[in-house]
Amino acid sequence: MAKKYILIDYENVKAVDLEPIFDKPYHLLVFVGASQHRISTDFAMQAQNLRAAEYVRISGNGHNALDFHIAYMIGRLSEREPGASFHIVSKDRGFDPLIAHVKGKNIDISRVADLYQIRALRLPKAAGDEGMIDAVVKNLTNQGSSKPRRLRTLGRMIGSLFKDGLSEEEVQSVIAQLQAQGHIVVNQEKVSYSLPRRR
């Protein structure tokens, strides 16, 4: 079976919830900058629970140095393991031209800001309203300081969490419930949060 790789740009995205890949056949590669000396304890403890996870500390500093290491690793792995798939976890749109090029070589690759954006990892809607709200609150809590600050961005994030997506009405219902429960405050287009502490 072809391997499935998740490559995390830890300089760019530090608050990643790894729970969606517990007991799933993904190989995790966490790329850490040469001058990065701290990794979140929560993140490290989650990584320990995975079947296959490793840290890759890059060599040297420089603009986009970590991005080049990720690109090199994808090239190397795709040559060695035809059929492998790759998901880069980063908010850096600089990866997008590389992804377009690699897709042109018939390699399965994407860039996501969050693991739930990977279609196979999206949540089922079957949990009902309460389960959906719990899932959204947990996801937002795990995002730390990377939470959406605009209402439109929050709506897109909520819709992307679930397997078949959510209708605009469902997204608005979730937002209304988050407000009613005091998890978010919306001031025009700006969103602020009052969420449980990350466990």
PDB file of C-alpha atoms in Angstrom, residues 25-134:
ATOM      1  CA  PRO A  25      -1.846   5.009   8.348  1.00  0.00           C
ATOM      2  CA  TYR A  26      -0.108   8.377   8.005  1.00  0.00           C
ATOM      3  CA  HIS A  27       3.621   8.998   8.328  1.00  0.00           C
ATOM      4  CA  LEU A  28       4.225  12.356  10.023  1.00  0.00           C
ATOM      5  CA  LEU A  29       7.283  14.504   9.298  1.00  0.00           C
ATOM      6  CA  VAL A  30       7.580  17.645  11.435  1.00  0.00           C
ATOM      7  CA  PHE A  31      10.009  20.199   9.989  1.00  0.00           C
ATOM      8  CA  VAL A  32      11.589  22.392  12.651  1.00  0.00           C
ATOM      9  CA  GLY A  33      13.710  25.482  11.960  1.00  0.00           C
ATOM     10  CA  ALA A  34      17.421  25.532  12.803  1.00  0.00           C
ATOM     11  CA  SER A  35      16.830  28.245  15.430  1.00  0.00           C
ATOM     12  CA  GLN A  36      13.559  26.855  16.776  1.00  0.00           C
ATOM     13  CA  HIS A  37      14.279  25.645  20.283  1.00  0.00           C
ATOM     14  CA  ARG A  38      10.759  25.008  21.567  1.00  0.00           C
ATOM     15  CA  ILE A  39       8.079  22.533  20.598  1.00  0.00           C
ATOM     16  CA  SER A  40       4.683  22.580  22.316  1.00  0.00           C
ATOM     17  CA  THR A  41       4.477  19.879  24.988  1.00  0.00           C
ATOM     18  CA  ASP A  42       0.899  19.096  23.901  1.00  0.00           C
ATOM     19  CA  PHE A  43       2.051  18.645  20.306  1.00  0.00           C
ATOM     20  CA  ALA A  44       5.034  16.456  21.296  1.00  0.00           C
ATOM     21  CA  MET A  45       2.831  14.246  23.481  1.00  0.00           C
ATOM     22  CA  GLN A  46       0.334  13.796  20.656  1.00  0.00           C
ATOM     23  CA  ALA A  47       3.160  12.943  18.236  1.00  0.00           C
ATOM     24  CA  GLN A  48       4.283  10.174  20.606  1.00  0.00           C
ATOM     25  CA  ASN A  49       0.877   8.501  20.156  1.00  0.00           C
ATOM     26  CA  LEU A  50       1.282   8.126  16.395  1.00  0.00           C
ATOM     27  CA  ARG A  51       2.318   4.996  14.525  1.00  0.00           C
ATOM     28  CA  ALA A  52       5.058   6.807  12.592  1.00  0.00           C
ATOM     29  CA  ALA A  53       6.333  10.291  13.380  1.00  0.00           C
ATOM     30  CA  GLU A  54       9.702  11.988  13.175  1.00  0.00           C
ATOM     31  CA  TYR A  55      11.172  15.447  13.530  1.00  0.00           C
ATOM     32  CA  VAL A  56      13.368  16.914  10.806  1.00  0.00           C
ATOM     33  CA  ARG A  57      15.549  19.808  11.994  1.00  0.00           C
ATOM     34  CA  ILE A  58      16.642  21.777   8.979  1.00  0.00           C
ATOM     35  CA  SER A  59      20.220  22.876   8.344  1.00  0.00           C
ATOM     36  CA  GLY A  60      20.993  26.579   8.435  1.00  0.00           C
ATOM     37  CA  ASN A  61      18.839  29.683   8.397  1.00  0.00           C
ATOM     38  CA  GLY A  62      17.569  31.797   5.577  1.00  0.00           C
ATOM     39  CA  HIS A  63      14.438  32.982   3.813  1.00  0.00           C
ATOM     40  CA  ASN A  64      12.284  29.938   2.959  1.00  0.00           C
ATOM     41  CA  ALA A  65      15.013  27.529   4.139  1.00  0.00           C
ATOM     42  CA  LEU A  66      12.459  25.227   5.766  1.00  0.00           C
ATOM     43  CA  ASP A  67      10.214  25.316   2.675  1.00  0.00           C
ATOM     44  CA  PHE A  68      13.113  24.158   0.503  1.00  0.00           C
ATOM     45  CA  HIS A  69      13.738  21.240   2.872  1.00  0.00           C
ATOM     46  CA  ILE A  70      10.095  20.179   2.582  1.00  0.00           C
ATOM     47  CA  ALA A  71      10.259  20.446  -1.223  1.00  0.00           C
ATOM     48  CA  TYR A  72      13.451  18.374  -1.283  1.00  0.00           C
ATOM     49  CA  MET A  73      11.892  15.694   0.942  1.00  0.00           C
ATOM     50  CA  ILE A  74       8.794  15.438  -1.252  1.00  0.00           C
ATOM     51  CA  GLY A  75      10.983  15.049  -4.344  1.00  0.00           C
ATOM     52  CA  ARG A  76      13.076  12.380  -2.694  1.00  0.00           C
ATOM     53  CA  LEU A  77      10.127  10.406  -1.309  1.00  0.00           C
ATOM     54  CA  SER A  78       8.082  10.607  -4.523  1.00  0.00           C
ATOM     55  CA  GLU A  79      11.007   9.173  -6.495  1.00  0.00           C
ATOM     56  CA  ARG A  80      11.578   6.401  -3.970  1.00  0.00           C
ATOM     57  CA  GLU A  81       7.892   5.629  -3.372  1.00  0.00           C
ATOM     58  CA  PRO A  82       5.762   6.041  -6.507  1.00  0.00           C
ATOM     59  CA  GLY A  83       2.107   6.345  -5.561  1.00  0.00           C
ATOM     60  CA  ALA A  84       2.782   8.018  -2.190  1.00  0.00           C
ATOM     61  CA  SER A  85       0.549  10.964  -1.261  1.00  0.00           C
ATOM     62  CA  PHE A  86       1.627  14.170   0.473  1.00  0.00           C
ATOM     63  CA  HIS A  87      -0.162  16.794   2.563  1.00  0.00           C
ATOM     64  CA  ILE A  88       1.839  19.889   3.537  1.00  0.00           C
ATOM     65  CA  VAL A  89       0.424  21.519   6.674  1.00  0.00           C
ATOM     66  CA  SER A  90       1.194  25.227   6.308  1.00  0.00           C
ATOM     67  CA  LYS A  91      -0.579  28.539   5.766  1.00  0.00           C
ATOM     68  CA  ASP A  92       2.272  29.620   3.483  1.00  0.00           C
ATOM     69  CA  ARG A  93       0.848  30.097  -0.031  1.00  0.00           C
ATOM     70  CA  GLY A  94       4.413  30.020  -1.341  1.00  0.00           C
ATOM     71  CA  PHE A  95       4.020  26.234  -1.550  1.00  0.00           C
ATOM     72  CA  ASP A  96       1.179  26.500  -4.070  1.00  0.00           C
ATOM     73  CA  PRO A  97       3.301  26.836  -7.271  1.00  0.00           C
ATOM     74  CA  LEU A  98       5.318  23.779  -6.175  1.00  0.00           C
ATOM     75  CA  ILE A  99       2.085  21.858  -5.528  1.00  0.00           C
ATOM     76  CA  ALA A 100       0.702  22.787  -8.965  1.00  0.00           C
ATOM     77  CA  HIS A 101       3.940  21.580 -10.584  1.00  0.00           C
ATOM     78  CA  VAL A 102       4.036  18.313  -8.626  1.00  0.00           C
ATOM     79  CA  LYS A 103       0.346  17.616  -9.364  1.00  0.00           C
ATOM     80  CA  GLY A 104       1.259  17.944 -13.040  1.00  0.00           C
ATOM     81  CA  LYS A 105       3.532  14.927 -12.528  1.00  0.00           C
ATOM     82  CA  ASN A 106       0.500  12.893 -11.323  1.00  0.00           C
ATOM     83  CA  ILE A 107       1.546  12.989  -7.678  1.00  0.00           C
ATOM     84  CA  ASP A 108      -1.185  13.303  -5.047  1.00  0.00           C
ATOM     85  CA  ILE A 109      -0.275  16.437  -3.070  1.00  0.00           C
ATOM     86  CA  SER A 110      -2.075  19.253  -1.276  1.00  0.00           C
ATOM     87  CA  ARG A 111      -1.489  22.101   1.163  1.00  0.00           C
ATOM     88  CA  VAL A 112      -3.791  22.405   4.162  1.00  0.00           C
ATOM     89  CA  ALA A 113      -3.788  24.700   7.178  1.00  0.00           C
ATOM     90  CA  ASP A 114      -5.377  22.062   9.406  1.00  0.00           C
ATOM     91  CA  LEU A 115      -5.581  18.255   9.317  1.00  0.00           C
ATOM     92  CA  TYR A 116      -9.373  18.336   9.103  1.00  0.00           C
ATOM     93  CA  GLN A 117      -9.022  19.914   5.659  1.00  0.00           C
ATOM     94  CA  ILE A 118      -7.769  16.540   4.415  1.00  0.00           C
ATOM     95  CA  ARG A 119     -10.958  14.979   3.029  1.00  0.00           C
ATOM     96  CA  ALA A 120     -10.303  11.521   4.537  1.00  0.00           C
ATOM     97  CA  LEU A 121      -9.948  13.072   8.014  1.00  0.00           C
ATOM     98  CA  ARG A 122     -13.056  15.242   8.040  1.00  0.00           C
ATOM     99  CA  LEU A 123     -15.604  14.625  10.762  1.00  0.00           C
ATOM    100  CA  PRO A 124     -18.952  12.918  10.200  1.00  0.00           C
ATOM    101  CA  LYS A 125     -22.027  15.120  10.578  1.00  0.00           C
ATOM    102  CA  ALA A 126     -23.879  12.246  12.257  1.00  0.00           C
ATOM    103  CA  ALA A 127     -22.879  13.466  15.723  1.00  0.00           C
ATOM    104  CA  GLY A 128     -25.826  15.915  15.686  1.00  0.00           C
ATOM    105  CA  ASP A 129     -25.755  19.599  16.644  1.00  0.00           C
ATOM    106  CA  GLU A 130     -24.157  19.100  20.060  1.00  0.00           C
ATOM    107  CA  GLY A 131     -21.430  16.833  18.663  1.00  0.00           C
ATOM    108  CA  MET A 132     -20.751  19.294  15.861  1.00  0.00           C
ATOM    109  CA  ILE A 133     -20.393  22.188  18.304  1.00  0.00           C
ATOM    110  CA  ASP A 134     -18.074  20.127  20.534  1.00  0.00           C
TER     111      ASP A 134
END
